[in-house]
């Protein structure tokens, strides 16, 4: 049991760090190289969400206390970040690769905006995940 918890938590933190870290970097770089990172980012997001669900199942029960509500807020922000990257960033990246620069520059801006919005959500996620233990 203890080993399952440790492995799940390590996978959760590693994938979350990669997802949030690349999102912060791409937001700062105006979405430059976002095409190289899109699939690994979405893969890391999937691992973070699945392992987060397993941790929830292993560690938390209803009714939710304050800690559970803080974690749930963080999880909601993570899902919103993934939705923005998938629904806004992905189509813009596709159009950008079809058109190329400079014709596709407005899609580059859209990619950058999606990474910035996702970065704000993930900042809230990391804050909630780190604070929940002490709530
Ligand atoms: C749907 C998405 C997510 C869910 C359901 C979720 C759920 C959880 C749960 C249940 C825990 C265990 C808390 C405890 O010790 O009781 C946890 C810990 C943690 N999560 Fe998440 N999480 C999600 C996304 C993320 C993301 C995207 C990140 C990073 C960007 C992240 C970073 C962390 C960290 C650093 C911890 C360890 C906190 C500690 O042990 O003090 N999580 N998460």
CSV table of N, CA and C and ligand atoms in Angstrom, one decimal:
chain,number,residue,atom,x,y,z
A,1,UNK,N,0.8,-1.2,0.0
A,1,UNK,CA,0.0,0.0,0.0
A,1,UNK,C,0.9,1.3,0.0
A,2,UNK,N,1.9,1.3,1.0
A,2,UNK,CA,2.7,2.4,1.1
A,2,UNK,C,3.5,2.7,-0.2
A,3,UNK,N,4.0,1.5,-0.8
A,3,UNK,CA,4.8,1.7,-2.1
A,3,UNK,C,3.9,2.2,-3.2
A,4,UNK,N,2.7,1.7,-3.3
A,4,UNK,CA,1.8,2.2,-4.3
A,4,UNK,C,1.6,3.7,-4.2
A,5,UNK,N,1.4,4.2,-2.9
A,5,UNK,CA,1.2,5.6,-2.7
A,5,UNK,C,2.4,6.4,-3.1
A,6,UNK,N,3.6,5.9,-2.7
A,6,UNK,CA,4.8,6.6,-3.0
A,6,UNK,C,5.0,6.8,-4.5
A,7,UNK,N,4.9,5.6,-5.2
A,7,UNK,CA,5.1,5.6,-6.7
A,7,UNK,C,4.1,6.6,-7.4
A,8,UNK,N,2.8,6.5,-6.9
A,8,UNK,CA,1.8,7.3,-7.5
A,8,UNK,C,2.0,8.8,-7.3
A,9,UNK,N,2.5,9.1,-6.0
A,9,UNK,CA,2.7,10.5,-5.7
A,9,UNK,C,3.9,11.1,-6.5
A,10,UNK,N,5.0,10.2,-6.6
A,10,UNK,CA,6.1,10.6,-7.4
A,10,UNK,C,5.8,10.9,-8.9
A,11,UNK,N,5.0,9.9,-9.5
A,11,UNK,CA,4.6,10.1,-10.9
A,11,UNK,C,3.7,11.4,-11.0
A,12,UNK,N,2.8,11.6,-10.0
A,12,UNK,CA,2.0,12.8,-10.0
A,12,UNK,C,2.8,14.1,-10.0
A,13,UNK,N,3.7,14.1,-9.1
A,13,UNK,CA,4.5,15.4,-8.9
A,13,UNK,C,5.4,15.6,-10.2
A,14,UNK,N,6.0,14.5,-10.6
A,14,UNK,CA,6.9,14.6,-11.8
A,14,UNK,C,6.1,15.1,-13.0
A,15,UNK,N,5.0,14.5,-13.3
A,15,UNK,CA,4.2,14.9,-14.5
A,15,UNK,C,3.6,16.3,-14.3
A,16,UNK,N,3.2,16.6,-13.1
A,16,UNK,CA,2.7,17.9,-12.9
A,16,UNK,C,3.7,19.0,-13.0
A,17,UNK,N,4.9,18.7,-12.5
A,17,UNK,CA,6.0,19.7,-12.7
A,17,UNK,C,6.4,19.9,-14.2
A,18,UNK,N,6.4,18.8,-14.9
A,18,UNK,CA,6.7,18.9,-16.4
A,18,UNK,C,5.6,19.7,-17.1
A,19,UNK,N,4.4,19.4,-16.8
A,19,UNK,CA,3.3,20.1,-17.5
A,19,UNK,C,3.3,21.6,-17.1
A,20,UNK,N,3.3,21.9,-15.8
A,20,UNK,CA,3.3,23.3,-15.4
A,20,UNK,C,4.5,24.0,-15.9
A,21,UNK,N,5.7,23.4,-15.7
A,21,UNK,CA,7.0,24.0,-16.1
A,21,UNK,C,7.0,24.4,-17.6
A,22,UNK,N,6.6,23.4,-18.5
A,22,UNK,CA,6.7,23.7,-19.9
A,22,UNK,C,5.6,24.8,-20.3
A,23,UNK,N,4.5,24.7,-19.6
A,23,UNK,CA,3.5,25.8,-19.8
A,23,UNK,C,4.0,27.1,-19.4
A,24,UNK,N,4.6,27.3,-18.3
A,24,UNK,CA,5.1,28.6,-17.9
A,24,UNK,C,6.2,29.1,-18.9
A,25,UNK,N,7.1,28.1,-19.3
A,25,UNK,CA,8.1,28.5,-20.2
A,25,UNK,C,7.5,29.0,-21.6
A,26,UNK,N,6.6,28.2,-22.1
A,26,UNK,CA,6.0,28.6,-23.4
A,26,UNK,C,5.2,29.9,-23.3
A,27,UNK,N,4.5,30.1,-22.2
A,27,UNK,CA,3.8,31.4,-22.0
A,27,UNK,C,4.8,32.5,-22.1
A,28,UNK,N,6.0,32.3,-21.5
A,28,UNK,CA,7.0,33.4,-21.5
A,28,UNK,C,7.7,33.6,-22.8
A,29,UNK,N,7.7,32.4,-23.6
A,29,UNK,CA,8.4,32.5,-24.9
A,29,UNK,C,7.4,32.8,-26.1
A,30,UNK,N,6.2,33.2,-25.7
A,30,UNK,CA,5.2,33.6,-26.8
A,30,UNK,C,4.8,32.4,-27.6
A,31,UNK,N,4.8,31.2,-27.0
A,31,UNK,CA,4.3,30.0,-27.7
A,31,UNK,C,5.3,29.5,-28.7
A,32,UNK,N,6.5,30.1,-28.8
A,32,UNK,CA,7.6,29.6,-29.7
A,32,UNK,C,8.0,28.1,-29.3
A,33,UNK,N,8.0,27.2,-30.3
A,33,UNK,CA,8.3,25.8,-30.1
A,33,UNK,C,7.2,25.0,-29.4
A,34,UNK,N,6.0,25.6,-29.4
A,34,UNK,CA,4.9,25.0,-28.7
A,34,UNK,C,4.5,23.7,-29.4
A,35,UNK,N,4.8,23.6,-30.7
A,35,UNK,CA,4.4,22.4,-31.5
A,35,UNK,C,5.3,21.2,-31.0
A,36,UNK,N,6.5,21.5,-30.6
A,36,UNK,CA,7.4,20.4,-30.1
A,36,UNK,C,6.9,19.8,-28.8
A,37,UNK,N,6.3,20.7,-28.0
A,37,UNK,CA,5.9,20.4,-26.7
A,37,UNK,C,4.5,19.9,-26.5
A,38,UNK,N,3.6,20.1,-27.5
A,38,UNK,CA,2.2,19.9,-27.3
A,38,UNK,C,1.9,18.4,-26.9
A,39,UNK,N,2.4,17.4,-27.6
A,39,UNK,CA,2.1,16.0,-27.2
A,39,UNK,C,2.7,15.7,-25.9
A,40,UNK,N,4.0,16.0,-25.6
A,40,UNK,CA,4.5,15.6,-24.2
A,40,UNK,C,3.7,16.4,-23.1
A,41,UNK,N,3.3,17.6,-23.4
A,41,UNK,CA,2.5,18.4,-22.4
A,41,UNK,C,1.1,17.7,-22.1
A,42,UNK,N,0.5,17.3,-23.2
A,42,UNK,CA,-0.8,16.6,-23.0
A,42,UNK,C,-0.7,15.2,-22.4
A,43,UNK,N,0.4,14.5,-22.7
A,43,UNK,CA,0.7,13.2,-22.1
A,43,UNK,C,0.9,13.4,-20.6
A,44,UNK,N,1.7,14.5,-20.2
A,44,UNK,CA,2.0,14.7,-18.8
A,44,UNK,C,0.7,15.1,-18.1
A,45,UNK,N,-0.1,15.9,-18.8
A,45,UNK,CA,-1.4,16.3,-18.2
A,45,UNK,C,-2.3,15.1,-17.9
A,46,UNK,N,-2.3,14.1,-18.8
A,46,UNK,CA,-3.1,12.9,-18.6
A,46,UNK,C,-2.6,12.1,-17.4
A,47,UNK,N,-1.2,12.0,-17.3
A,47,UNK,CA,-0.6,11.3,-16.2
A,47,UNK,C,-1.0,12.0,-14.9
A,48,UNK,N,-0.8,13.3,-14.9
A,48,UNK,CA,-1.1,14.1,-13.6
A,48,UNK,C,-2.6,13.9,-13.2
A,49,UNK,N,-3.5,14.0,-14.2
A,49,UNK,CA,-4.9,13.8,-13.8
A,49,UNK,C,-5.2,12.4,-13.3
A,50,UNK,N,-4.7,11.4,-14.0
A,50,UNK,CA,-5.0,10.0,-13.6
A,50,UNK,C,-4.4,9.7,-12.2
A,51,UNK,N,-3.1,10.1,-12.0
A,51,UNK,CA,-2.5,9.8,-10.7
A,51,UNK,C,-3.1,10.6,-9.6
A,52,UNK,N,-3.6,11.9,-10.0
A,52,UNK,CA,-4.3,12.7,-9.0
A,52,UNK,C,-5.6,12.0,-8.6
A,53,UNK,N,-6.3,11.4,-9.5
A,53,UNK,CA,-7.5,10.7,-9.2
A,53,UNK,C,-7.2,9.5,-8.3
A,54,UNK,N,-6.1,8.8,-8.6
A,54,UNK,CA,-5.7,7.6,-7.7
A,54,UNK,C,-5.4,8.1,-6.3
A,55,UNK,N,-4.6,9.2,-6.2
A,55,UNK,CA,-4.3,9.7,-4.9
A,55,UNK,C,-5.5,10.1,-4.1
A,56,UNK,N,-6.5,10.7,-4.9
A,56,UNK,CA,-7.7,11.1,-4.2
A,56,UNK,C,-8.4,9.9,-3.7
A,57,UNK,N,-8.5,8.8,-4.5
A,57,UNK,CA,-9.2,7.6,-4.1
A,57,UNK,C,-8.5,7.0,-2.9
A,58,UNK,N,-7.1,7.0,-2.8
A,58,UNK,CA,-6.4,6.4,-1.8
A,58,UNK,C,-6.4,7.2,-0.5
A,59,UNK,N,-6.5,8.5,-0.6
A,59,UNK,CA,-6.2,9.4,0.6
A,59,UNK,C,-7.4,10.1,1.1
A,60,UNK,N,-8.5,10.3,0.3
A,60,UNK,CA,-9.6,11.2,0.7
A,60,UNK,C,-10.9,10.5,0.7
A,61,UNK,N,-11.8,11.0,1.5
A,61,UNK,CA,-13.1,10.4,1.6
A,61,UNK,C,-14.1,11.5,1.8
A,62,UNK,N,-15.4,11.2,1.5
A,62,UNK,CA,-16.5,12.2,1.7
A,62,UNK,C,-16.9,12.1,3.2
A,63,UNK,N,-17.4,13.1,3.9
A,63,UNK,CA,-17.5,14.5,3.3
A,63,UNK,C,-16.1,15.2,3.2
A,64,UNK,N,-16.0,16.1,2.2
A,64,UNK,CA,-14.8,16.8,2.0
A,64,UNK,C,-14.6,17.8,3.1
A,65,UNK,N,-13.4,17.9,3.7
A,65,UNK,CA,-13.1,19.0,4.7
A,65,UNK,C,-12.5,20.1,3.9
A,66,UNK,N,-12.0,21.1,4.6
A,66,UNK,CA,-11.3,22.2,3.9
A,66,UNK,C,-10.2,21.7,3.0
A,67,UNK,N,-9.4,20.8,3.4
A,67,UNK,CA,-8.3,20.2,2.6
A,67,UNK,C,-8.8,19.7,1.3
A,68,UNK,N,-9.9,18.9,1.4
A,68,UNK,CA,-10.5,18.3,0.2
A,68,UNK,C,-11.0,19.4,-0.8
A,69,UNK,N,-11.6,20.5,-0.2
A,69,UNK,CA,-12.1,21.6,-1.1
A,69,UNK,C,-11.0,22.3,-1.8
A,70,UNK,N,-9.9,22.5,-1.0
A,70,UNK,CA,-8.7,23.2,-1.7
A,70,UNK,C,-8.1,22.3,-2.8
A,71,UNK,N,-8.0,21.0,-2.5
A,71,UNK,CA,-7.5,20.1,-3.6
A,71,UNK,C,-8.5,20.1,-4.8
A,72,UNK,N,-9.8,20.0,-4.5
A,72,UNK,CA,-10.8,20.0,-5.6
A,72,UNK,C,-10.7,21.3,-6.4
A,73,UNK,N,-10.4,22.4,-5.8
A,73,UNK,CA,-10.3,23.7,-6.6
A,73,UNK,C,-9.0,23.6,-7.5
A,74,UNK,N,-7.9,23.0,-6.9
A,74,UNK,CA,-6.7,22.8,-7.7
A,74,UNK,C,-6.9,21.9,-8.9
A,75,UNK,N,-7.7,20.8,-8.6
A,75,UNK,CA,-7.9,19.8,-9.7
A,75,UNK,C,-8.8,20.5,-10.8
A,76,UNK,N,-9.8,21.3,-10.4
A,76,UNK,CA,-10.6,22.0,-11.4
A,76,UNK,C,-9.8,22.9,-12.2
A,77,UNK,N,-8.9,23.6,-11.6
A,77,UNK,CA,-8.0,24.5,-12.4
A,77,UNK,C,-7.2,23.8,-13.4
A,78,UNK,N,-6.7,22.6,-12.9
A,78,UNK,CA,-5.8,21.7,-13.8
A,78,UNK,C,-6.7,21.3,-15.0
A,79,UNK,N,-7.9,20.9,-14.8
A,79,UNK,CA,-8.8,20.4,-15.9
A,79,UNK,C,-9.1,21.6,-16.8
A,80,UNK,N,-9.3,22.8,-16.3
A,80,UNK,CA,-9.5,24.0,-17.1
A,80,UNK,C,-8.3,24.3,-18.0
A,81,UNK,N,-7.1,24.1,-17.4
A,81,UNK,CA,-5.8,24.4,-18.1
A,81,UNK,C,-5.7,23.4,-19.3
A,82,UNK,N,-6.0,22.1,-19.0
A,82,UNK,CA,-5.9,21.1,-20.1
A,82,UNK,C,-7.0,21.4,-21.2
A,83,UNK,N,-8.2,21.9,-20.8
A,83,UNK,CA,-9.2,22.2,-21.8
A,83,UNK,C,-8.8,23.4,-22.7
A,84,UNK,N,-8.2,24.4,-22.1
A,84,UNK,CA,-7.8,25.6,-22.8
A,84,UNK,C,-6.7,25.2,-23.8
A,85,UNK,N,-5.7,24.4,-23.3
A,85,UNK,CA,-4.6,23.9,-24.2
A,85,UNK,C,-5.1,23.1,-25.4
A,86,UNK,N,-6.1,22.2,-25.0
A,86,UNK,CA,-6.6,21.3,-26.1
A,86,UNK,C,-7.6,22.0,-27.0
A,87,UNK,N,-8.5,22.8,-26.5
A,87,UNK,CA,-9.5,23.4,-27.4
A,87,UNK,C,-9.1,24.7,-28.1
A,88,UNK,N,-8.1,25.4,-27.5
A,88,UNK,CA,-7.7,26.7,-28.1
A,88,UNK,C,-6.3,26.6,-28.7
A,89,UNK,N,-5.4,25.9,-28.0
A,89,UNK,CA,-4.0,25.8,-28.5
A,89,UNK,C,-3.8,24.9,-29.6
A,90,UNK,N,-4.5,23.7,-29.5
A,90,UNK,CA,-4.3,22.7,-30.6
A,90,UNK,C,-4.7,23.1,-32.0
A,91,UNK,N,-6.0,23.6,-32.1
A,91,UNK,CA,-6.4,24.0,-33.5
A,91,UNK,C,-5.5,25.1,-34.0
A,92,UNK,N,-5.1,26.1,-33.1
A,92,UNK,CA,-4.2,27.2,-33.6
A,92,UNK,C,-2.9,26.6,-34.1
A,93,UNK,N,-2.3,25.6,-33.4
A,93,UNK,CA,-1.0,25.0,-33.8
A,93,UNK,C,-1.2,24.4,-35.1
A,94,UNK,N,-2.3,23.7,-35.3
A,94,UNK,CA,-2.5,23.0,-36.6
A,94,UNK,C,-2.5,24.0,-37.8
A,95,UNK,N,-3.3,25.1,-37.6
A,95,UNK,CA,-3.4,26.1,-38.6
A,95,UNK,C,-2.1,26.8,-38.9
A,96,UNK,N,-1.3,27.0,-37.8
A,96,UNK,CA,0.0,27.6,-37.9
A,96,UNK,C,0.9,26.8,-38.7
A,97,UNK,N,0.9,25.4,-38.5
A,97,UNK,CA,1.8,24.6,-39.2
A,97,UNK,C,1.4,24.5,-40.7
A,98,UNK,N,0.1,24.6,-41.0
A,98,UNK,CA,-0.4,24.6,-42.4
A,98,UNK,C,0.0,25.8,-43.1
A,99,UNK,N,-0.1,27.0,-42.4
A,99,UNK,CA,0.1,28.3,-43.1
A,99,UNK,C,1.6,28.7,-43.1
A,100,UNK,N,2.3,28.4,-42.0
A,100,UNK,CA,3.7,28.8,-41.8
A,100,UNK,C,3.7,30.3,-41.4
A,101,UNK,N,5.0,30.8,-41.1
A,101,UNK,CA,5.1,32.2,-40.8
A,101,UNK,C,5.4,32.9,-42.1
A,102,UNK,N,5.1,34.2,-42.3
A,102,UNK,CA,4.4,35.1,-41.3
A,102,UNK,C,2.9,35.0,-41.5
A,103,UNK,N,2.4,34.3,-42.5
A,103,UNK,CA,0.9,34.2,-42.7
A,103,UNK,C,0.2,33.8,-41.4
A,104,UNK,N,0.8,32.8,-40.7
A,104,UNK,CA,0.1,32.3,-39.6
A,104,UNK,C,0.3,33.0,-38.3
A,105,UNK,N,0.8,34.2,-38.3
A,105,UNK,CA,1.3,34.9,-37.1
A,105,UNK,C,0.1,35.1,-36.1
A,106,UNK,N,-1.1,35.3,-36.6
A,106,UNK,CA,-2.2,35.5,-35.7
A,106,UNK,C,-2.5,34.2,-34.9
A,107,UNK,N,-2.2,33.0,-35.6
A,107,UNK,CA,-2.4,31.8,-34.9
A,107,UNK,C,-1.3,31.6,-33.8
A,108,UNK,N,-0.1,32.1,-34.1
A,108,UNK,CA,1.0,32.1,-33.1
A,108,UNK,C,0.6,32.8,-31.9
A,109,UNK,N,-0.1,34.0,-32.1
A,109,UNK,CA,-0.6,34.7,-30.9
A,109,UNK,C,-1.6,34.0,-30.1
A,110,UNK,N,-2.5,33.2,-30.9
A,110,UNK,CA,-3.5,32.5,-30.2
A,110,UNK,C,-2.9,31.3,-29.4
A,111,UNK,N,-1.8,30.7,-29.9
A,111,UNK,CA,-1.1,29.6,-29.2
A,111,UNK,C,-0.5,30.2,-27.9
A,112,UNK,N,0.1,31.4,-28.0
A,112,UNK,CA,0.7,32.1,-26.9
A,112,UNK,C,-0.4,32.4,-25.8
A,113,UNK,N,-1.5,32.9,-26.3
A,113,UNK,CA,-2.6,33.2,-25.3
A,113,UNK,C,-3.1,32.0,-24.6
A,114,UNK,N,-3.2,30.9,-25.3
A,114,UNK,CA,-3.7,29.6,-24.7
A,114,UNK,C,-2.7,29.2,-23.6
A,115,UNK,N,-1.4,29.3,-23.9
A,115,UNK,CA,-0.4,28.9,-22.9
A,115,UNK,C,-0.4,29.8,-21.7
A,116,UNK,N,-0.7,31.1,-21.9
A,116,UNK,CA,-0.7,32.1,-20.8
A,116,UNK,C,-1.9,31.8,-19.9
A,117,UNK,N,-3.1,31.5,-20.5
A,117,UNK,CA,-4.3,31.2,-19.7
A,117,UNK,C,-4.1,30.0,-18.9
A,118,UNK,N,-3.5,28.9,-19.6
A,118,UNK,CA,-3.3,27.6,-19.0
A,118,UNK,C,-2.2,27.8,-17.8
A,119,UNK,N,-1.2,28.7,-18.0
A,119,UNK,CA,-0.2,29.0,-17.0
A,119,UNK,C,-0.9,29.5,-15.8
A,120,UNK,N,-1.9,30.5,-16.0
A,120,UNK,CA,-2.5,31.1,-14.8
A,120,UNK,C,-3.3,30.0,-14.0
A,121,UNK,N,-4.0,29.1,-14.8
A,121,UNK,CA,-4.8,28.1,-14.1
A,121,UNK,C,-3.8,27.1,-13.3
A,122,UNK,N,-2.7,26.8,-14.0
A,122,UNK,CA,-1.7,25.8,-13.4
A,122,UNK,C,-1.0,26.4,-12.1
A,123,UNK,N,-0.9,27.8,-12.2
A,123,UNK,CA,-0.3,28.4,-11.0
A,123,UNK,C,-1.3,28.2,-9.8
A,124,UNK,N,-2.6,28.4,-10.1
A,124,UNK,CA,-3.6,28.2,-9.0
A,124,UNK,C,-3.5,26.7,-8.6
A,125,UNK,N,-3.4,25.8,-9.5
A,125,UNK,CA,-3.3,24.4,-9.2
A,125,UNK,C,-2.2,24.1,-8.2
A,126,UNK,N,-1.0,24.5,-8.6
A,126,UNK,CA,0.2,24.2,-7.8
A,126,UNK,C,0.0,24.8,-6.4
A,127,UNK,N,-0.5,26.1,-6.4
A,127,UNK,CA,-0.7,26.7,-5.1
A,127,UNK,C,-1.7,25.9,-4.2
A,128,UNK,N,-2.8,25.4,-4.8
A,128,UNK,CA,-3.8,24.6,-4.0
A,128,UNK,C,-3.2,23.3,-3.6
A,129,UNK,N,-2.4,22.6,-4.5
A,129,UNK,CA,-1.9,21.3,-4.1
A,129,UNK,C,-0.9,21.4,-3.0
A,130,UNK,N,-0.1,22.5,-3.0
A,130,UNK,CA,1.0,22.7,-2.0
A,130,UNK,C,0.3,23.1,-0.7
A,131,UNK,N,-0.7,23.9,-0.7
A,131,UNK,CA,-1.3,24.5,0.5
A,131,UNK,C,-2.3,23.5,1.2
A,132,UNK,N,-2.9,22.6,0.4
A,132,UNK,CA,-4.0,21.7,0.9
A,132,UNK,C,-3.6,21.0,2.2
A,133,UNK,N,-2.3,20.5,2.2
A,133,UNK,CA,-1.9,19.7,3.3
A,133,UNK,C,-2.0,20.4,4.7
A,134,UNK,N,-1.8,21.8,4.6
A,134,UNK,CA,-1.8,22.6,5.8
A,134,UNK,C,-3.1,23.3,6.1
A,135,UNK,N,-4.1,23.0,5.2
A,135,UNK,CA,-5.4,23.7,5.3
A,135,UNK,C,-6.2,23.2,6.5
B,1,LIG,C1,-7.1,16.7,-11.9
B,1,LIG,C2,-5.9,17.0,-11.5
B,1,LIG,C3,-5.3,16.7,-10.2
B,1,LIG,C4,-5.9,16.0,-9.1
B,1,LIG,C5,-7.2,15.3,-9.0
B,1,LIG,C6,-4.9,16.0,-8.0
B,1,LIG,C7,-5.0,15.4,-6.8
B,1,LIG,C8,-4.0,15.4,-5.8
B,1,LIG,C9,-4.2,14.7,-4.6
B,1,LIG,C10,-5.4,13.9,-4.1
B,1,LIG,C11,-3.0,14.8,-3.9
B,1,LIG,C12,-2.6,14.2,-2.5
B,1,LIG,C13,-2.8,15.2,-1.4
B,1,LIG,C14,-2.6,14.6,0.0
B,1,LIG,O1,-1.5,14.4,0.4
B,1,LIG,O2,-3.6,14.3,0.6
B,1,LIG,C15,-2.1,15.7,-4.7
B,1,LIG,C16,-0.9,16.1,-4.3
B,1,LIG,C17,-0.1,16.9,-5.1
B,1,LIG,N1,-0.4,17.4,-6.3
B,1,LIG,FE1,-2.1,17.1,-7.4
B,1,LIG,N2,-3.8,16.8,-8.4
B,1,LIG,C18,-4.0,17.2,-9.8
B,1,LIG,C19,-3.2,17.9,-10.5
B,1,LIG,C20,-1.9,18.4,-10.1
B,1,LIG,C21,-1.0,19.2,-11.0
B,1,LIG,C22,-1.3,19.6,-12.4
B,1,LIG,C23,0.1,19.5,-10.2
B,1,LIG,C24,1.3,20.3,-10.6
B,1,LIG,C25,1.3,21.2,-11.5
B,1,LIG,C26,-0.1,18.8,-8.9
B,1,LIG,C27,0.8,18.9,-7.9
B,1,LIG,C28,0.7,18.2,-6.7
B,1,LIG,C29,1.7,18.2,-5.7
B,1,LIG,C30,3.1,18.9,-5.7
B,1,LIG,C31,1.2,17.4,-4.7
B,1,LIG,C32,2.0,17.0,-3.4
B,1,LIG,C33,1.4,17.9,-2.2
B,1,LIG,C34,2.0,17.4,-0.9
B,1,LIG,O3,2.3,16.2,-0.7
B,1,LIG,O4,2.1,18.3,0.0
B,1,LIG,N3,-1.3,18.2,-8.9
B,1,LIG,N4,-2.8,16.0,-5.9
